[in-house]
Short mmCIF file of C-alpha atoms in Angstrom, two decimals:
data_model
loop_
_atom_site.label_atom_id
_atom_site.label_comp_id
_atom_site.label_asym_id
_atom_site.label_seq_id
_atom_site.Cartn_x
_atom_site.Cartn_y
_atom_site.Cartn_z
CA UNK A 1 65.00 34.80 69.41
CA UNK A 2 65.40 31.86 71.52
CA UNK A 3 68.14 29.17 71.09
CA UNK A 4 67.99 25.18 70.00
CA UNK A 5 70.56 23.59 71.47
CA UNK A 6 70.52 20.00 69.52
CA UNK A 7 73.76 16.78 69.56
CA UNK A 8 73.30 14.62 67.22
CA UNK A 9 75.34 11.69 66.35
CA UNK A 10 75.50 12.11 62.66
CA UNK A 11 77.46 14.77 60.61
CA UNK A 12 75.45 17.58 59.66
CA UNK A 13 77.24 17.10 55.90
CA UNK A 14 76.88 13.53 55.81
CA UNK A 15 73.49 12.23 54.11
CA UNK A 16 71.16 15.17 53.99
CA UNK A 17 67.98 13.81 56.16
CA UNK A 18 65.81 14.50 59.15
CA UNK A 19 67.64 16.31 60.89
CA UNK A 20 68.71 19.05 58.56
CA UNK A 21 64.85 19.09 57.09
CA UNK A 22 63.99 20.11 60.26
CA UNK A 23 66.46 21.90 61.78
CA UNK A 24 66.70 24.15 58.98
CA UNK A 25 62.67 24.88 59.36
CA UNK A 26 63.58 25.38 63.48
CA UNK A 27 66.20 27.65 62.45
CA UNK A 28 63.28 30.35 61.25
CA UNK A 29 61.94 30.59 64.33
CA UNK A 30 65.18 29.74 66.85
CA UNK A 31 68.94 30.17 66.69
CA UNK A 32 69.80 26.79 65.82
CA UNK A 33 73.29 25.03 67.19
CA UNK A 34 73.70 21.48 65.76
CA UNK A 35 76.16 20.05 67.87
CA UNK A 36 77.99 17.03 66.01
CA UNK A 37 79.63 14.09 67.63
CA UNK A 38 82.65 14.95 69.22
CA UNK A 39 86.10 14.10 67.32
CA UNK A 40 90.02 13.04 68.18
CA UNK A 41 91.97 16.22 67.24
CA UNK A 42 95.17 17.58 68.12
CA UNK A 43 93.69 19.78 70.53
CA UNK A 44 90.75 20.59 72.35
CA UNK A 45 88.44 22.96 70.44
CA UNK A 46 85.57 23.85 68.44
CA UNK A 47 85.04 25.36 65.15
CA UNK A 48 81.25 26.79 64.40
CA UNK A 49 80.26 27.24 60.46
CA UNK A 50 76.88 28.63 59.85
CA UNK A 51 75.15 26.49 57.03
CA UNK A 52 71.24 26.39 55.90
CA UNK A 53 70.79 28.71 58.41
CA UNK A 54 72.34 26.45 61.33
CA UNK A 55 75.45 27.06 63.21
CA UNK A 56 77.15 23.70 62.86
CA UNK A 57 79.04 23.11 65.58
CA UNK A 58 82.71 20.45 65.90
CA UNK A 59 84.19 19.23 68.73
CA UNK A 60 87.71 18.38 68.80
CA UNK A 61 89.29 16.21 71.92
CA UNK A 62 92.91 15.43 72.04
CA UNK A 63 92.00 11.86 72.95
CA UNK A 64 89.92 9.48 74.92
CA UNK A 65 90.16 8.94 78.71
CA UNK A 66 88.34 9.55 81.50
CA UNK A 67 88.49 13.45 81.58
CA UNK A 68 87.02 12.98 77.83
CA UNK A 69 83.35 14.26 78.89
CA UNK A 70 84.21 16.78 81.33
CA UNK A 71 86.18 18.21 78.61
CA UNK A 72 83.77 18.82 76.06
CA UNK A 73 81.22 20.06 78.67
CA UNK A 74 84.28 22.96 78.90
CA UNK A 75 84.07 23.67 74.81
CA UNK A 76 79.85 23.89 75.42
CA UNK A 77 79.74 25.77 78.32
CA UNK A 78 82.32 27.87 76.33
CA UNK A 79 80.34 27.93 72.97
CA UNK A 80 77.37 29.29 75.14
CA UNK A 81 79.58 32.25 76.69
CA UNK A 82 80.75 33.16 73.58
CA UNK A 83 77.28 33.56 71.69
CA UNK A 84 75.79 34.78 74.89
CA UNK A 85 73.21 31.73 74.95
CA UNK A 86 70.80 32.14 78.18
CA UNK A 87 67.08 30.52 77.28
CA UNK A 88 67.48 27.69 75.23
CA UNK A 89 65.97 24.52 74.28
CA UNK A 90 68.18 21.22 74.29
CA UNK A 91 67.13 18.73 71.35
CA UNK A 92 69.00 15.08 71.16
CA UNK A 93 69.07 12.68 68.76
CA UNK A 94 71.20 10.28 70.73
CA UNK A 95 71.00 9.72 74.19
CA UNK A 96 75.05 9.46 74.36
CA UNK A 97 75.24 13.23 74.21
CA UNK A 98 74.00 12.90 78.02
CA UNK A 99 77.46 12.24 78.92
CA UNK A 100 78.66 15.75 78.30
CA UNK A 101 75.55 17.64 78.76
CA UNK A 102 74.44 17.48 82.86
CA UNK A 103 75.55 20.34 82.97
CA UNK A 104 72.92 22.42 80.99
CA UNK A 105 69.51 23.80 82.06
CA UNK A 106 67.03 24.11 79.27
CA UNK A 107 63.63 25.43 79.10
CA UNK A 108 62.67 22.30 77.12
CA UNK A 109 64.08 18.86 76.28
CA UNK A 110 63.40 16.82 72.99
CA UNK A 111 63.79 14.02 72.36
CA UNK A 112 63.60 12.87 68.57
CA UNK A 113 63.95 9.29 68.16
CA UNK A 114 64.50 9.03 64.68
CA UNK A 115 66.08 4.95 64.32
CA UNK A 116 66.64 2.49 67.22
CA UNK A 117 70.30 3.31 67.82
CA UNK A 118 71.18 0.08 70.09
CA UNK A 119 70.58 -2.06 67.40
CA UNK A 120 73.19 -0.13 64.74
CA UNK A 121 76.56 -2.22 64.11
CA UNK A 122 79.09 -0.83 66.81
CA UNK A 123 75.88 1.05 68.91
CA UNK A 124 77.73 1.43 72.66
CA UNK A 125 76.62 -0.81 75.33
CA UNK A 126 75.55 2.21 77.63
CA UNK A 127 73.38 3.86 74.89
CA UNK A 128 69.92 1.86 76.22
CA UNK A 129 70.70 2.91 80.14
CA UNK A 130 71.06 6.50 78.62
CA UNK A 131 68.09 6.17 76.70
CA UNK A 132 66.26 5.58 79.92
CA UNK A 133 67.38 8.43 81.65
CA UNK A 134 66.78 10.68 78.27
CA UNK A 135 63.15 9.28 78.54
CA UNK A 136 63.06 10.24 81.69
CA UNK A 137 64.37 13.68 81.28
CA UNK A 138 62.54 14.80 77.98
CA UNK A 139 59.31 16.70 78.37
CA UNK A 140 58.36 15.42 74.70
CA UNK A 141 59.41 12.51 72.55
CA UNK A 142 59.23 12.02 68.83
CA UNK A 143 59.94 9.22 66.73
CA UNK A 144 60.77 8.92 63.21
CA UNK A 145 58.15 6.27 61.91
CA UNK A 146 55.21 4.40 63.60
CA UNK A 147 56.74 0.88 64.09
CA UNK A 148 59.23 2.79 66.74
CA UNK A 149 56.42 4.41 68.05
CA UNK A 150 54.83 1.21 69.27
CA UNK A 151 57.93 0.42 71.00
CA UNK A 152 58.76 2.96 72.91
CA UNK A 153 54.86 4.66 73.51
CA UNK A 154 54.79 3.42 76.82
CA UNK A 155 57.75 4.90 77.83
CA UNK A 156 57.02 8.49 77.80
CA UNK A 157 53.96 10.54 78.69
CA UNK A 158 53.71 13.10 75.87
CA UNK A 159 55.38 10.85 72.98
CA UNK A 160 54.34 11.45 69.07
CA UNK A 161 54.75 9.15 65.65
CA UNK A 162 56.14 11.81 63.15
CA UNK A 163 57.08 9.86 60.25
CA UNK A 164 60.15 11.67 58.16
CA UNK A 165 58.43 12.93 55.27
CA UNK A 166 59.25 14.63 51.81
CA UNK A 167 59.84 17.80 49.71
CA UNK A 168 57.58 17.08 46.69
CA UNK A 169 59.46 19.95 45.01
CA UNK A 170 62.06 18.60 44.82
CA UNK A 171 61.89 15.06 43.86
CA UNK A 172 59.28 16.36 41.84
CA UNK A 173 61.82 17.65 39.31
CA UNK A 174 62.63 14.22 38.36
CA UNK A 175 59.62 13.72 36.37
CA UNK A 176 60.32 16.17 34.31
CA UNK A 177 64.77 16.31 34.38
CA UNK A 178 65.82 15.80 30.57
CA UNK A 179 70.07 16.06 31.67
CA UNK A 180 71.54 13.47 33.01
CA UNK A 181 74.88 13.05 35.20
CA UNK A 182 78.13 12.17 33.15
CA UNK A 183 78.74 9.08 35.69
CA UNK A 184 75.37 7.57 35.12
CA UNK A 185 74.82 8.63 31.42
CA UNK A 186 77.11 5.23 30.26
CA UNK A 187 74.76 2.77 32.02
CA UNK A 188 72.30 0.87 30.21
CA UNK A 189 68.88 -0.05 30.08
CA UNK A 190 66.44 -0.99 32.37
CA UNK A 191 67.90 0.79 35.41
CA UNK A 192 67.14 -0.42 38.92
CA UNK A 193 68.45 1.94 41.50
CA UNK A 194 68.64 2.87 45.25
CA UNK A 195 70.06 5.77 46.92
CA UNK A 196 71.25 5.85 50.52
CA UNK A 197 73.46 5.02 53.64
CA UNK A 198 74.99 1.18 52.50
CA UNK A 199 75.47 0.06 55.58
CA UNK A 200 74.66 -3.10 58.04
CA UNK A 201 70.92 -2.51 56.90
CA UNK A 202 71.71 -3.04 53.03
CA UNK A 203 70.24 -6.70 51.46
CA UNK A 204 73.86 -6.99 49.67
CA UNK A 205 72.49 -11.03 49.20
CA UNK A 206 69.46 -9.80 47.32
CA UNK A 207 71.63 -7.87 45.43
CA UNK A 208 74.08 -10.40 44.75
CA UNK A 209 71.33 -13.12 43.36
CA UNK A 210 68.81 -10.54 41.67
CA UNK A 211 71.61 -9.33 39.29
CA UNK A 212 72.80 -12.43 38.95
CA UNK A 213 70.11 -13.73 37.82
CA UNK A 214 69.16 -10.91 35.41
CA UNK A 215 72.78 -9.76 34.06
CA UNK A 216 70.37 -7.75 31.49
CA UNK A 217 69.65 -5.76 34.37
CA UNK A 218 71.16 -2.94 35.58
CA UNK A 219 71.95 -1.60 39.25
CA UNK A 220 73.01 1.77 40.38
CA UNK A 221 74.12 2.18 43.81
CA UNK A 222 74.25 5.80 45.26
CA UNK A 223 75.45 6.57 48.94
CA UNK A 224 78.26 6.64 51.20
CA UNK A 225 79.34 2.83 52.34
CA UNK A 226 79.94 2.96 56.06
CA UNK A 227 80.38 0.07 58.90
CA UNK A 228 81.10 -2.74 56.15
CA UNK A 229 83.63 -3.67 54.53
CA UNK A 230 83.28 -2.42 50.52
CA UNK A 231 84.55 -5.83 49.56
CA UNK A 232 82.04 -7.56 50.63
CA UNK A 233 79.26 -5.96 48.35
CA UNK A 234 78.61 -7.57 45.12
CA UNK A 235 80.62 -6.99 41.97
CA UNK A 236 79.01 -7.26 38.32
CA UNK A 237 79.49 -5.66 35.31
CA UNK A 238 75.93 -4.50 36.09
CA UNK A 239 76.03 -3.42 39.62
CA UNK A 240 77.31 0.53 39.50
CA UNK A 241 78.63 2.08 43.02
CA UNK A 242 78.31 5.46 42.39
CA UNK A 243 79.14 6.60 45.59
CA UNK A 244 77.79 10.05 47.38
CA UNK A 245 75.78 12.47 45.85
CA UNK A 246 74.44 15.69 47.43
CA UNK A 247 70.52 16.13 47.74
CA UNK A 248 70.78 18.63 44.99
CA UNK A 249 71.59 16.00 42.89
CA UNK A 250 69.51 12.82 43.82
CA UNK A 251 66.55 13.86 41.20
CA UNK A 252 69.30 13.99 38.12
CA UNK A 253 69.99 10.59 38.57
CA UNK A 254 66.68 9.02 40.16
CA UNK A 255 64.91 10.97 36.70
CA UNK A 256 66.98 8.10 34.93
CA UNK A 257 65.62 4.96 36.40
CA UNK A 258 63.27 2.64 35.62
CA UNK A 259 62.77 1.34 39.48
CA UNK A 260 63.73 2.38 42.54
CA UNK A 261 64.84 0.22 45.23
CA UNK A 262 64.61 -0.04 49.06
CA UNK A 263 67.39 -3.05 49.41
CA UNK A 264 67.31 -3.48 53.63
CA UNK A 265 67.59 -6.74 54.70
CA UNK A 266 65.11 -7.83 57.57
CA UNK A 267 67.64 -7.84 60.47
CA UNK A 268 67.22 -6.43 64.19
CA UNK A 269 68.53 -2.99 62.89
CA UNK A 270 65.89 -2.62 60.34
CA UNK A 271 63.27 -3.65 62.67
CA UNK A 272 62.08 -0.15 63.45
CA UNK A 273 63.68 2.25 60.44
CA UNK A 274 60.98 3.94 58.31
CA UNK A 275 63.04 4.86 54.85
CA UNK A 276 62.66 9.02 54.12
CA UNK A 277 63.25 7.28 50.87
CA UNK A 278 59.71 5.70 50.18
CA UNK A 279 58.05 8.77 49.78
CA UNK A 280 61.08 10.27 48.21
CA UNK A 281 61.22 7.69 45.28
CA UNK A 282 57.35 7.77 45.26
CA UNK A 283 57.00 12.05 44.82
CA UNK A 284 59.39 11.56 41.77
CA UNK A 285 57.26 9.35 39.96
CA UNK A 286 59.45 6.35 40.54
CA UNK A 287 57.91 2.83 40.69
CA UNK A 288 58.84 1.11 44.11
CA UNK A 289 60.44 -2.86 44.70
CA UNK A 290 61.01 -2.86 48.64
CA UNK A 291 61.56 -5.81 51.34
CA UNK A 292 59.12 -5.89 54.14
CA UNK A 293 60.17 -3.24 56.01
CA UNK A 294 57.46 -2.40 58.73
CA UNK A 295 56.98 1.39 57.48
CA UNK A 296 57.56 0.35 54.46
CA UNK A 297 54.74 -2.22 54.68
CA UNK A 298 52.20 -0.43 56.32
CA UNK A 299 51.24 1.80 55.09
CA UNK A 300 52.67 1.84 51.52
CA UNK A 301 52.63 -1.69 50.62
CA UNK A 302 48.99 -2.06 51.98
CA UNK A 303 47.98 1.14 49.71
CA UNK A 304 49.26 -0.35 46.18
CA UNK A 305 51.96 2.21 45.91
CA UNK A 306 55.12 -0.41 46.48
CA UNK A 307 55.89 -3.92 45.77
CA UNK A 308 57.04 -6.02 48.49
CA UNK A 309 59.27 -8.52 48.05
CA UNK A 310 60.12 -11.75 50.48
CA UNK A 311 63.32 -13.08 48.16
CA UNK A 312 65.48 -12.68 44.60
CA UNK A 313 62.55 -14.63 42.72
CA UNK A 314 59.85 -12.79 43.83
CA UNK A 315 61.66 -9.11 43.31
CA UNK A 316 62.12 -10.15 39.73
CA UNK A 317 58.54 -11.14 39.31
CA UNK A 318 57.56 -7.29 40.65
CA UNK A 319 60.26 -5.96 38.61
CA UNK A 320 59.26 -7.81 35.47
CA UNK A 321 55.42 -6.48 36.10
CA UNK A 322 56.29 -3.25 36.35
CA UNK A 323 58.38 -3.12 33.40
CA UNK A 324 55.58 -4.18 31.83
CA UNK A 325 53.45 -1.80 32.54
CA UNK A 326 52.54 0.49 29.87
CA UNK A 327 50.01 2.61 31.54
CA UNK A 328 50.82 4.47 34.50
CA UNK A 329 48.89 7.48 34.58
CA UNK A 330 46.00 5.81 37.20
CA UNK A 331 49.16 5.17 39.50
CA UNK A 332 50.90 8.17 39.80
CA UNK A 333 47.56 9.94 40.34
CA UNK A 334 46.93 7.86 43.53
CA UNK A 335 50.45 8.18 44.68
CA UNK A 336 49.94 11.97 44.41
CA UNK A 337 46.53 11.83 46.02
CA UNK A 338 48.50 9.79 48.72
CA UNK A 339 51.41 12.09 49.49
CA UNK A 340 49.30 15.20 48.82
CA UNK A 341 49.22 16.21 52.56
CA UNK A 342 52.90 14.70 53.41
CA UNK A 343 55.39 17.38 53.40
CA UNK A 344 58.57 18.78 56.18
CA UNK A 345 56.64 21.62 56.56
CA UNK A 346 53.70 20.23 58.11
CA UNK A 347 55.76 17.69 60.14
CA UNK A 348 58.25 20.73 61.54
CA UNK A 349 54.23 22.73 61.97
CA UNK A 350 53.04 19.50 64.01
CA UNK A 351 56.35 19.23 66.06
CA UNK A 352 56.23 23.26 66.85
CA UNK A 353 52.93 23.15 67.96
CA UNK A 354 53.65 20.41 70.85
CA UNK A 355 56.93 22.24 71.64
CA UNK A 356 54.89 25.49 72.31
CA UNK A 357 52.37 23.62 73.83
CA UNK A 358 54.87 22.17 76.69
CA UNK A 359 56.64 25.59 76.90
CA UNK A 360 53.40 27.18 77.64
CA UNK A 361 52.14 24.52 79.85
CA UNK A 362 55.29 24.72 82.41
CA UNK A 363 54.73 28.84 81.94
CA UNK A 364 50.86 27.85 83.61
CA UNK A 365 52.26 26.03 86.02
CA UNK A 366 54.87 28.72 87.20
CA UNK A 367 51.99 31.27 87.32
CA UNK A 368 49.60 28.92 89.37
CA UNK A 369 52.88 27.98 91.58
CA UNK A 370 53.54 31.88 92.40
CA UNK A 371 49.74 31.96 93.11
CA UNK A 372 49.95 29.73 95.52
CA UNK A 373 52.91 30.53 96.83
CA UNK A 374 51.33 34.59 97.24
CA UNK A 375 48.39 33.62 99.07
#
């Protein structure tokens, strides 16, 4: 079995996402490494845990100078000794990781673009530079919805729009979930909720008017809040942070709410994101109140499936439709007829195929190349 080499910028245990649906489907068919970003710790090291089938890999530093990089290409180049890793394929999803990995020689490079890191609170001024030279480098490119795709298509030969995607299964379960969690179980009626990173991307003004305005209503808040300060979200009696929850868990509470929400403001770092969430909330059986978010937009605003909303007025105009609503039968149907072909495992077949399709187009070109070079 070969080896998949992929550095990532995000914790493998953070928000369960693209990378672990996909890694985890790599990891039947390649010895997947998932590198995480490197870390200050009181020496330099690495610890490897084997989870979902992926050996997740930290990188401890001691600190931050300029021996830094060379320093972690020590703890690869040591990782690789140890697990005797020869043929291997190097996977990024940040260009960053280029400062501590010249050293490698992969088969294969891919790149998968999955957000438009240099516009992220706090991205590092050399991440577009690296970018380049990742574009450069990689013999295909991915990206993680179609909006991103028309910005960066011209910058790479073999480049593909795979929009993350869903497991119906799973979110599935909410339609039919009858327990509820002990946190949520105290919150009234209607429920309006979102799940998700809260971050720079999070409308925390359309939050703040919308349940103002409708102190009847209430809003429950699931994810991790990182690169903001907590104090500046809204506080209500009917605004709940519930904090974290694993993906196990999303369908017991998302089985419990009325609407689900996709609260991004419309800011340069939303300008390219396409939410995993959309067809998450759509494949449990969840009516949708979103802002115009490009992927969000096109193609399921255009399709009927989610309401978009421009300000607090017109989100409670959607939300006051759609509690109205008493038949909903016709609508799930043509959600269901809409996601019916969107699943991980046919975006992890599509991806394989154009990764074997490289490999075995640089083996042809070996072959013709000692052809030539034998006449």
């Amino acid at each position: 079995m070969k080896y998949l080499l992929c550095f990532s910028h995000l914790s493998w245990n953070f928000v369960y996402q693209r990378p672990q649906h996909l890694l985890t489907r790599f990891s039947k068919h390649y010895q997947v490494f998932y590198f995480e970003e490197p870390k200050i710790g009181d020496s330099d090291r690495y610890i490897v845990n084997v989870q979902d089938g992926v050996y997740i890999v930290e990188l401890f530093v001691t600190q931050h100078d300029e021996h830094t990089n060379t320093k972690i290409e020590n703890l690869i180049s040591r990782i690789l000794q140890e697990y005797d890793i020869k043929d291997y394929l190097s996977w990024y999803y940040t260009p960053m990781a280029l400062r501590f990995t010249n050293q490698l020689n992969p088969e294969t490079i891919i790149y998968d673009s999955m957000d438009e890191l240099s516009a992220f609170r706090f991205a590092p001024p050399q991440l577009l530079e690296l970018e380049e030279e990742l574009f450069k480098m990689a013999d295909v490119v991915f990206t993680g919805g179609y909006s991103l795709y028309q910005a960066k298509k011209d910058r790479h030969h073999n480049i593909h729009a795979m929009p993350s995607s869903i497991d119906k299964a799973h979110f599935g379960k909410a339609r039919k979930i009858q327990h509820e969690p002990e946190d949520q179980a105290h919150i009234g009626f209607p429920r309006l909720g979102f799940f998700g990173v809260v971050d720079e991307r999070f409308d925390i003004e359309l939050l703040r008017e919308v349940s103002a305005q409708r102190p009847d209503w209430q809003f429950v808040i699931i994810g991790p809040v990182v690169k903001i300060n907590p104090d500046d979200l809204p506080q209500a009696d009917n605004i709940h942070y519930l904090g974290p929850k694993t993906y196990t868990e999303l369908p017991l509470y998302i089985a419990h709410w009325d609407i689900a929400l996709i609260l991004f403001a419309l800011n340069e770092s939303t300008e390219f994101i396409s939410p995993t969430k959309t067809p998450e909330y759509l494949a449990a059986g969840k009516p949708v109140i979103s802002t115009a978010i490009k992927d969000v937009v096109q193609p399921y605003g255009n399709a009927g499936l989610v309401q978009i909303v421009e300000d607090a007025d017109s989100f409670i105009l959607a939300a006051e439709k759609l509690f109205s609503e008493t038949e909903k039968d016709h609508w799930l149907r043509t959600v269901d007829h809409f996601i019916e072909d969107d699943s991980w495992d046919n975006t992890f077949q599509k991806m394989n195929r154009l990764i074997s399709q490289v490999q075995i187009n640089k083996m042809a070109k070996e072959n013709l190349k000692k052809q030539i070079n034998h006449v």
